[in-house]
mmCIF file of C-alpha atoms in Angstrom:
data_model
loop_
_atom_site.group_PDB
_atom_site.id
_atom_site.type_symbol
_atom_site.label_atom_id
_atom_site.label_comp_id
_atom_site.label_asym_id
_atom_site.label_seq_id
_atom_site.Cartn_x
_atom_site.Cartn_y
_atom_site.Cartn_z
ATOM 1 C CA MET A 2 18.881 0.168 6.013
ATOM 2 C CA GLU A 3 22.364 1.050 6.272
ATOM 3 C CA VAL A 4 23.862 -1.908 4.603
ATOM 4 C CA PHE A 5 22.065 -1.149 1.253
ATOM 5 C CA ASP A 6 23.359 2.106 1.474
ATOM 6 C CA ASN A 7 26.073 1.711 -1.186
ATOM 7 C CA ILE A 8 23.214 0.287 -3.117
ATOM 8 C CA ALA A 9 19.933 2.274 -2.524
ATOM 9 C CA ILE A 10 21.250 5.981 -3.111
ATOM 10 C CA SER A 11 17.933 7.775 -2.054
ATOM 11 C CA SER A 12 13.929 6.649 -1.220
ATOM 12 C CA ARG A 13 11.086 8.686 -2.699
ATOM 13 C CA ILE A 14 7.625 9.349 -1.749
ATOM 14 C CA ARG A 15 5.552 11.549 -3.787
ATOM 15 C CA LEU A 16 1.958 12.549 -3.793
ATOM 16 C CA ALA A 17 -0.417 13.503 -6.416
ATOM 17 C CA ARG A 18 -3.372 15.967 -5.401
ATOM 18 C CA ASN A 19 -5.878 18.255 -7.656
ATOM 19 C CA VAL A 20 -7.792 20.610 -6.112
ATOM 20 C CA ALA A 21 -11.538 19.863 -6.618
ATOM 21 C CA ASP A 22 -13.467 21.706 -9.513
ATOM 22 C CA PHE A 23 -10.539 22.917 -11.255
ATOM 23 C CA LYS A 24 -9.290 21.857 -14.697
ATOM 24 C CA PHE A 25 -5.980 19.878 -15.142
ATOM 25 C CA TYR A 26 -2.938 21.532 -16.555
ATOM 26 C CA THR A 27 -3.732 21.007 -20.316
ATOM 27 C CA LYS A 28 -7.136 23.313 -19.871
ATOM 28 C CA GLN A 29 -5.976 25.624 -17.320
ATOM 29 C CA ASN A 30 -6.010 29.181 -17.379
ATOM 30 C CA SER A 31 -3.656 31.647 -15.608
ATOM 31 C CA ASP A 32 -6.023 32.896 -13.186
ATOM 32 C CA ASP A 33 -6.796 29.536 -11.671
ATOM 33 C CA ALA A 34 -3.452 28.581 -11.852
ATOM 34 C CA LEU A 35 -2.515 31.674 -9.560
ATOM 35 C CA PHE A 36 -5.537 31.010 -7.356
ATOM 36 C CA ILE A 37 -4.030 27.311 -6.440
ATOM 37 C CA THR A 38 -0.630 28.806 -6.376
ATOM 38 C CA ASN A 39 -1.738 31.189 -3.290
ATOM 39 C CA GLU A 40 -3.806 28.849 -1.676
ATOM 40 C CA VAL A 41 -1.085 25.795 -1.686
ATOM 41 C CA ARG A 42 1.412 28.803 -0.411
ATOM 42 C CA LYS A 43 -0.709 29.586 2.344
ATOM 43 C CA VAL A 44 -1.144 26.024 3.652
ATOM 44 C CA LEU A 45 2.823 25.876 3.217
ATOM 45 C CA GLU A 46 3.556 28.745 5.087
ATOM 46 C CA LYS A 47 2.067 26.960 8.463
ATOM 47 C CA PHE A 48 5.124 24.723 8.407
ATOM 48 C CA ASP A 49 7.311 27.919 8.285
ATOM 49 C CA PHE A 50 10.334 25.677 6.594
ATOM 50 C CA PHE A 51 9.954 26.426 2.909
ATOM 51 C CA ASN A 52 11.488 28.103 0.171
ATOM 52 C CA PHE A 53 9.112 29.160 -2.587
ATOM 53 C CA LEU A 54 10.336 30.059 -6.228
ATOM 54 C CA SER A 55 8.102 31.197 -9.281
ATOM 55 C CA LEU A 56 9.316 29.305 -12.263
ATOM 56 C CA LYS A 57 8.453 32.381 -14.481
ATOM 57 C CA ASP A 58 11.097 34.295 -12.235
ATOM 58 C CA LEU A 59 13.945 32.070 -13.146
ATOM 59 C CA THR A 60 15.878 31.438 -16.387
ATOM 60 C CA LEU A 61 15.602 28.151 -18.101
ATOM 61 C CA ASN A 62 19.014 27.660 -17.432
ATOM 62 C CA GLU A 63 18.160 28.055 -13.691
ATOM 63 C CA CYS A 64 14.666 25.607 -13.980
ATOM 64 C CA ASN A 65 17.449 23.103 -15.602
ATOM 65 C CA ALA A 66 19.886 22.908 -12.981
ATOM 66 C CA LEU A 67 16.795 22.233 -10.621
ATOM 67 C CA PHE A 68 15.932 19.636 -12.543
ATOM 68 C CA GLU A 69 19.624 18.250 -13.084
ATOM 69 C CA GLN A 70 19.580 18.098 -9.232
ATOM 70 C CA HIS A 71 15.725 15.779 -9.111
ATOM 71 C CA LEU A 72 14.228 18.844 -7.294
ATOM 72 C CA ILE A 73 11.678 19.494 -10.302
ATOM 73 C CA SER A 74 10.410 17.915 -12.980
ATOM 74 C CA LYS A 75 10.510 18.394 -17.216
ATOM 75 C CA GLU A 76 6.807 18.724 -16.644
ATOM 76 C CA LEU A 77 6.903 21.448 -14.400
ATOM 77 C CA ILE A 78 9.454 23.327 -17.083
ATOM 78 C CA ALA A 79 6.961 22.959 -19.945
ATOM 79 C CA ASN A 80 4.127 24.593 -17.478
ATOM 80 C CA LYS A 81 6.829 27.593 -16.607
ATOM 81 C CA ASP A 82 4.598 30.202 -16.533
ATOM 82 C CA ILE A 83 2.500 29.226 -14.522
ATOM 83 C CA SER A 84 4.222 26.642 -12.445
ATOM 84 C CA GLY A 85 6.249 27.134 -8.687
ATOM 85 C CA VAL A 86 7.797 25.041 -6.431
ATOM 86 C CA ALA A 87 8.257 24.998 -2.575
ATOM 87 C CA ILE A 88 11.529 23.391 -1.099
ATOM 88 C CA SER A 89 12.352 22.783 2.246
ATOM 89 C CA GLU A 90 15.913 23.996 3.760
ATOM 90 C CA ASP A 91 17.398 20.346 3.393
ATOM 91 C CA GLU A 92 15.995 19.635 0.091
ATOM 92 C CA SER A 93 14.176 16.779 1.203
ATOM 93 C CA VAL A 94 10.887 18.074 1.061
ATOM 94 C CA ILE A 95 9.819 19.518 -2.472
ATOM 95 C CA VAL A 96 5.655 20.476 -3.583
ATOM 96 C CA MET A 97 5.653 21.207 -6.717
ATOM 97 C CA ILE A 98 2.305 23.342 -7.892
ATOM 98 C CA ASN A 99 0.538 23.171 -11.551
ATOM 99 C CA GLU A 100 2.883 20.475 -12.766
ATOM 100 C CA GLU A 101 0.855 17.632 -14.676
ATOM 101 C CA ASP A 102 -1.241 17.404 -11.107
ATOM 102 C CA HIS A 103 -2.250 20.755 -9.493
ATOM 103 C CA ILE A 104 -0.110 19.661 -6.312
ATOM 104 C CA ARG A 105 2.888 17.175 -6.479
ATOM 105 C CA GLU A 106 4.566 16.692 -2.580
ATOM 106 C CA GLN A 107 7.546 14.552 -2.391
ATOM 107 C CA CYS A 108 10.244 13.539 -0.320
ATOM 108 C CA ILE A 109 13.432 12.267 -0.463
ATOM 109 C CA GLU A 110 15.569 10.565 2.027
ATOM 110 C CA GLN A 111 19.298 9.323 1.764
ATOM 111 C CA GLY A 112 19.611 5.688 1.569
ATOM 112 C CA PHE A 113 16.663 3.003 1.641
ATOM 113 C CA ASN A 114 14.301 4.151 4.124
ATOM 114 C CA LEU A 115 10.818 4.722 2.203
ATOM 115 C CA LEU A 116 8.686 4.231 5.383
ATOM 116 C CA LYS A 117 10.814 7.676 6.762
ATOM 117 C CA ALA A 118 10.121 9.453 3.599
ATOM 118 C CA TYR A 119 6.209 8.557 3.717
ATOM 119 C CA ARG A 120 5.953 9.700 7.514
ATOM 120 C CA LYS A 121 7.668 13.207 6.494
ATOM 121 C CA ILE A 122 5.531 13.869 3.348
ATOM 122 C CA SER A 123 2.442 12.694 5.018
ATOM 123 C CA LYS A 124 2.623 15.468 7.531
ATOM 124 C CA ILE A 125 2.387 17.833 4.701
ATOM 125 C CA ASP A 126 -0.379 15.812 2.810
ATOM 126 C CA ASP A 127 -2.290 16.278 5.918
ATOM 127 C CA GLY A 128 -2.147 19.744 6.303
ATOM 128 C CA ILE A 129 -3.178 20.295 2.234
ATOM 129 C CA LEU A 130 -6.068 17.688 2.788
ATOM 130 C CA LYS A 131 -7.113 19.690 5.620
ATOM 131 C CA ASN A 132 -7.099 23.030 4.251
ATOM 132 C CA LEU A 133 -7.789 22.406 0.331
ATOM 133 C CA ASN A 134 -10.759 20.782 -1.239
ATOM 134 C CA ILE A 135 -8.896 17.891 -2.764
ATOM 135 C CA ALA A 136 -10.584 16.129 -5.558
ATOM 136 C CA PHE A 137 -11.546 12.598 -4.279
ATOM 137 C CA ASP A 138 -14.053 9.671 -5.241
ATOM 138 C CA GLU A 139 -14.965 7.112 -3.138
ATOM 139 C CA ASN A 140 -14.352 4.122 -5.717
ATOM 140 C CA LEU A 141 -11.599 5.982 -7.635
ATOM 141 C CA GLY A 142 -9.689 7.530 -4.909
ATOM 142 C CA PHE A 143 -7.820 10.652 -5.410
ATOM 143 C CA ILE A 144 -8.235 12.411 -8.958
ATOM 144 C CA THR A 145 -5.292 12.656 -10.922
ATOM 145 C CA ALA A 146 -4.199 13.731 -14.594
ATOM 146 C CA SER A 147 -3.055 10.186 -15.285
ATOM 147 C CA PRO A 148 -4.938 7.175 -14.464
ATOM 148 C CA ALA A 149 -1.982 5.298 -13.288
ATOM 149 C CA ASN A 150 -1.960 7.328 -10.359
ATOM 150 C CA LEU A 151 -5.472 7.491 -9.254
ATOM 151 C CA GLY A 152 -6.187 5.658 -6.110
ATOM 152 C CA THR A 153 -3.669 6.677 -3.448
ATOM 153 C CA GLY A 154 -1.848 8.844 -5.529
ATOM 154 C CA MET A 155 1.668 7.719 -4.264
ATOM 155 C CA ARG A 156 4.405 6.838 -6.276
ATOM 156 C CA ALA A 157 7.060 4.990 -4.282
ATOM 157 C CA SER A 158 10.569 4.946 -5.495
ATOM 158 C CA VAL A 159 14.384 3.742 -4.866
ATOM 159 C CA MET A 160 17.227 5.201 -6.363
ATOM 160 C CA LEU A 161 19.712 2.064 -7.006
ATOM 161 C CA PHE A 162 23.741 1.807 -8.215
ATOM 162 C CA LEU A 163 23.755 -1.546 -10.254
ATOM 163 C CA PRO A 164 27.160 -1.858 -11.397
ATOM 164 C CA ALA A 165 27.275 -5.647 -10.635
ATOM 165 C CA LEU A 166 24.070 -6.397 -11.908
ATOM 166 C CA GLU A 167 25.032 -4.404 -15.117
ATOM 167 C CA PHE A 168 27.917 -5.947 -15.178
ATOM 168 C CA TYR A 169 26.720 -9.518 -15.735
ATOM 169 C CA ASP A 170 23.955 -8.973 -18.117
ATOM 170 C CA LYS A 171 21.099 -9.065 -15.554
ATOM 171 C CA ILE A 172 18.817 -5.394 -15.999
ATOM 172 C CA ASN A 173 16.729 -7.028 -18.845
ATOM 173 C CA GLU A 174 15.943 -9.849 -15.968
ATOM 174 C CA VAL A 175 15.227 -7.113 -13.175
ATOM 175 C CA ILE A 176 13.009 -5.018 -15.811
ATOM 176 C CA GLU A 177 11.101 -8.246 -16.438
ATOM 177 C CA ARG A 178 10.676 -9.314 -12.858
ATOM 178 C CA ALA A 179 9.457 -5.547 -12.106
ATOM 179 C CA ASP A 180 7.439 -5.640 -14.317
ATOM 180 C CA ARG A 181 5.933 -8.912 -13.131
ATOM 181 C CA ALA A 182 5.677 -7.219 -9.357
ATOM 182 C CA HIS A 183 3.665 -4.104 -10.973
ATOM 183 C CA LEU A 184 6.921 -2.401 -10.747
ATOM 184 C CA THR A 185 8.494 -0.014 -13.038
ATOM 185 C CA VAL A 186 12.307 0.064 -14.030
ATOM 186 C CA ARG A 187 13.495 3.951 -15.337
ATOM 187 C CA GLY A 188 16.930 5.797 -15.789
ATOM 188 C CA ILE A 189 18.334 8.567 -13.538
ATOM 189 C CA TYR A 190 16.012 11.266 -14.156
ATOM 190 C CA GLY A 191 12.728 9.412 -13.895
ATOM 191 C CA GLU A 192 10.173 8.759 -16.579
ATOM 192 C CA GLY A 193 11.780 8.482 -20.616
ATOM 193 C CA SER A 194 15.551 8.941 -19.122
ATOM 194 C CA SER A 195 18.502 6.256 -19.762
ATOM 195 C CA ALA A 196 20.507 4.687 -17.265
ATOM 196 C CA LEU A 197 23.666 6.626 -17.043
ATOM 197 C CA GLY A 198 26.399 5.482 -14.244
ATOM 198 C CA SER A 199 24.570 2.397 -13.596
ATOM 199 C CA PHE A 200 21.956 4.456 -11.795
ATOM 200 C CA TYR A 201 18.442 3.018 -11.953
ATOM 201 C CA GLN A 202 15.002 4.176 -10.330
ATOM 202 C CA ILE A 203 12.389 1.610 -9.651
ATOM 203 C CA SER A 204 8.697 2.441 -8.508
ATOM 204 C CA ASN A 205 5.529 1.002 -8.587
ATOM 205 C CA GLN A 206 3.420 1.036 -11.669
ATOM 206 C CA GLY A 207 0.616 2.421 -10.507
ATOM 207 C CA ALA A 208 -1.607 3.031 -7.161
ATOM 208 C CA PHE A 209 -5.279 2.105 -7.888
ATOM 209 C CA GLY A 210 -6.335 -0.758 -5.634
ATOM 210 C CA PHE A 211 -3.524 -0.741 -3.365
ATOM 211 C CA SER A 212 -3.137 0.943 -0.208
ATOM 212 C CA GLU A 213 -0.257 3.320 0.477
ATOM 213 C CA GLU A 214 1.106 0.803 2.853
ATOM 214 C CA GLU A 215 0.421 -2.049 0.094
ATOM 215 C CA ILE A 216 2.572 -0.103 -2.341
ATOM 216 C CA ILE A 217 5.666 0.744 0.135
ATOM 217 C CA ASP A 218 5.886 -2.900 1.264
ATOM 218 C CA MET A 219 5.682 -4.203 -2.821
ATOM 219 C CA VAL A 220 8.214 -1.732 -3.595
ATOM 220 C CA THR A 221 10.591 -2.227 -0.289
ATOM 221 C CA ASP A 222 10.059 -6.064 -0.751
ATOM 222 C CA PHE A 223 11.761 -5.892 -4.390
ATOM 223 C CA ILE A 224 14.048 -3.421 -3.685
ATOM 224 C CA PHE A 225 15.411 -5.321 -0.631
ATOM 225 C CA LYS A 226 15.931 -8.548 -2.753
ATOM 226 C CA LEU A 227 17.260 -6.594 -5.434
ATOM 227 C CA CYS A 228 20.105 -5.143 -3.324
ATOM 228 C CA SER A 229 20.587 -8.334 -1.679
ATOM 229 C CA GLU A 230 21.331 -9.989 -5.459
ATOM 230 C CA GLU A 231 23.605 -6.888 -6.264
ATOM 231 C CA LYS A 232 26.028 -6.982 -2.939
ATOM 232 C CA ALA A 233 26.124 -11.035 -4.004
ATOM 233 C CA LEU A 234 27.295 -9.960 -7.314
ATOM 234 C CA ARG A 235 29.322 -7.332 -6.556
ATOM 235 C CA GLU A 236 31.583 -9.725 -3.882
ATOM 236 C CA GLU A 237 31.473 -11.968 -6.522
ATOM 237 C CA MET A 238 32.950 -9.543 -9.245
ATOM 238 C CA LEU A 239 35.323 -8.052 -6.918
ATOM 239 C CA VAL A 240 36.999 -11.329 -6.501
ATOM 240 C CA LEU A 241 36.799 -12.884 -10.051
ATOM 241 C CA GLU A 242 37.292 -9.805 -11.859
ATOM 242 C CA ARG A 243 39.635 -7.850 -9.096
ATOM 243 C CA ASP A 244 42.202 -6.694 -11.367
ATOM 244 C CA ARG A 245 39.823 -5.510 -14.164
ATOM 245 C CA ILE A 246 37.606 -3.395 -11.821
ATOM 246 C CA LEU A 247 40.639 -1.863 -9.789
ATOM 247 C CA ASP A 248 42.327 -1.218 -13.435
ATOM 248 C CA GLU A 249 38.987 0.801 -14.792
ATOM 249 C CA GLY A 250 38.363 2.585 -11.506
ATOM 250 C CA MET A 251 42.119 3.648 -11.099
ATOM 251 C CA ARG A 252 42.371 4.742 -14.757
ATOM 252 C CA ALA A 253 38.489 6.762 -14.165
ATOM 253 C CA TYR A 254 40.622 8.384 -11.212
ATOM 254 C CA ALA A 255 43.444 9.364 -13.592
ATOM 255 C CA ILE A 256 40.925 10.816 -16.289
ATOM 256 C CA LEU A 257 38.758 12.342 -13.720
ATOM 257 C CA THR A 258 41.732 14.578 -11.830
ATOM 258 C CA ASN A 259 44.143 15.151 -14.805
ATOM 259 C CA ALA A 260 41.269 15.368 -18.296
ATOM 260 C CA TYR A 261 41.797 18.564 -19.988
ATOM 261 C CA MET A 262 37.771 18.246 -21.485
ATOM 262 C CA LEU A 263 35.277 16.090 -19.905
ATOM 263 C CA GLU A 264 31.574 15.346 -21.412
ATOM 264 C CA GLU A 265 28.786 15.284 -19.070
ATOM 265 C CA LYS A 266 28.022 11.711 -19.525
ATOM 266 C CA GLU A 267 31.328 10.330 -19.439
ATOM 267 C CA THR A 268 32.111 12.307 -16.525
ATOM 268 C CA MET A 269 29.187 10.376 -14.820
ATOM 269 C CA GLU A 270 29.996 6.908 -15.948
ATOM 270 C CA LEU A 271 33.655 7.711 -14.772
ATOM 271 C CA LEU A 272 32.287 9.003 -11.123
ATOM 272 C CA SER A 273 30.575 5.272 -11.280
ATOM 273 C CA LYS A 274 33.880 3.458 -11.931
ATOM 274 C CA LEU A 275 35.342 5.236 -9.157
ATOM 275 C CA LYS A 276 32.856 4.526 -6.909
ATOM 276 C CA LEU A 277 32.895 0.680 -7.265
ATOM 277 C CA VAL A 278 36.812 0.564 -7.389
ATOM 278 C CA CYS A 279 36.512 2.046 -3.789
ATOM 279 C CA GLU A 280 34.824 -1.086 -2.333
ATOM 280 C CA LEU A 281 38.165 -2.691 -3.175
ATOM 281 C CA GLY A 282 39.674 -0.824 -0.529
ATOM 282 C CA ASN A 283 42.397 0.968 -2.699
ATOM 283 C CA LEU A 284 40.863 4.372 -2.426
ATOM 284 C CA ALA A 285 38.315 5.818 -0.223
ATOM 285 C CA ILE A 286 35.579 8.518 -0.542
ATOM 286 C CA LEU A 287 35.910 10.850 2.368
ATOM 287 C CA ASP A 288 32.049 11.956 2.238
ATOM 288 C CA GLU A 289 29.592 9.921 0.412
ATOM 289 C CA LYS A 290 26.683 12.354 0.250
ATOM 290 C CA VAL A 291 29.146 15.354 -1.022
ATOM 291 C CA TYR A 292 30.427 12.758 -3.894
ATOM 292 C CA GLN A 293 26.900 11.717 -4.928
ATOM 293 C CA LYS A 294 26.374 15.909 -5.470
ATOM 294 C CA LEU A 295 29.075 15.216 -8.335
ATOM 295 C CA TYR A 296 26.725 13.584 -10.714
ATOM 296 C CA PHE A 297 24.167 16.453 -10.796
ATOM 297 C CA GLU A 298 27.009 19.549 -10.444
ATOM 298 C CA CYS A 299 29.237 17.931 -13.619
ATOM 299 C CA GLY A 300 25.375 18.250 -15.521
ATOM 300 C CA SER A 301 25.657 21.466 -17.908
ATOM 301 C CA ALA A 302 23.039 23.563 -16.443
ATOM 302 C CA ASN A 303 24.427 23.374 -12.868
ATOM 303 C CA LEU A 304 27.865 24.226 -14.458
ATOM 304 C CA LYS A 305 26.438 26.942 -16.109
ATOM 305 C CA GLU A 306 25.067 28.557 -12.597
ATOM 306 C CA ILE A 307 28.366 27.651 -10.582
ATOM 307 C CA PHE A 308 30.760 29.423 -13.380
ATOM 308 C CA PHE A 309 28.300 31.443 -15.366
ATOM 309 C CA GLY A 310 29.711 30.213 -18.804
ATOM 310 C CA LYS A 311 33.265 31.944 -18.615
ATOM 311 C CA LYS A 312 34.988 28.934 -20.303
ATOM 312 C CA LYS A 313 34.015 25.987 -22.822
ATOM 313 C CA GLU A 314 31.395 23.587 -20.684
ATOM 314 C CA ASN A 315 33.859 20.381 -21.580
ATOM 315 C CA VAL A 316 37.091 22.566 -19.759
ATOM 316 C CA THR A 317 34.914 23.911 -17.375
ATOM 317 C CA ARG A 318 33.427 20.493 -16.336
ATOM 318 C CA ALA A 319 37.279 18.919 -16.505
ATOM 319 C CA GLU A 320 38.703 21.494 -13.856
ATOM 320 C CA TYR A 321 35.704 21.620 -11.383
ATOM 321 C CA ILE A 322 35.573 17.559 -11.247
ATOM 322 C CA SER A 323 39.391 17.316 -11.060
ATOM 323 C CA LYS A 324 39.439 19.797 -7.718
ATOM 324 C CA LYS A 325 36.505 17.954 -6.583
ATOM 325 C CA VAL A 326 37.661 14.574 -6.680
ATOM 326 C CA LYS A 327 41.284 15.401 -5.567
ATOM 327 C CA ASN A 328 39.840 16.323 -2.121
ATOM 328 C CA LEU A 329 37.107 13.920 -1.779
ATOM 329 C CA VAL A 330 39.246 10.583 -2.876
ATOM 330 C CA LYS A 331 42.171 9.394 -0.721
ATOM 331 C CA ARG A 332 44.733 6.748 -0.868
ATOM 332 C CA ARG A 333 43.848 4.721 1.963
#
């Protein structure tokens, strides 16, 4: 829904699958892990648009850089010696192998479009279900490492930018409402992470007892209402608090383009203040997709991959972000 694209940043569908008669990762041996990896690769090679990475061949920093980009999970890194990941060329489809579950398929689409993500990942899932003996029970559904994922094995989530709800101290209220609706609210990096830069992920709490369509509808209905609230509050805030928002945003622009050193968390907060002030019309972001990438490009691991640690991290971050922001953000 384009009307909410500046609120709902991305939509993700994730499916958990396990190969029948094989132990979960906590009891898994290397031979079983290799067999599962090879079998999944055979299926994915039929789609002809995946790049496959074995995590044991990557440095820990390279793995952390992928995590900062939301391409892999901490659990996959924890299983580094036996895990792998297949990533489509446009990075919208990711299949993690030997994570918490044997197979974690996910599709990430820009904006508010869970249905598009679902249709896309379903084609991959159909191939896996057709070619592999996936663990399934008539009463429990897909067998998963976590009981929360039993049933469809689906997690539907949307990444949201909610500065107005934060400004009016309504996030705790949102969390309570989400819980009543069988949804959960997490930070920018998912489970166990904190909210940074006014970004939150909202997803279904569990999958058991719901069909895939019901999960998508449940999350979509809640997100639609929440985006409508955020939009109304922004309109109010940008009128009643215009001077304050403009001042904070212009200060953020000045710091981002002139600071000698910047810390990661500070950079993300400043990028969000600048992002909000652009709605007032004084400044314009020329490419939203490239601007959004700055949130992970300022991460410690990604900076090391770009610059190979030639300078101190906070100095490197300030120099890099300054150049990027100057090119991406212009006065109207």
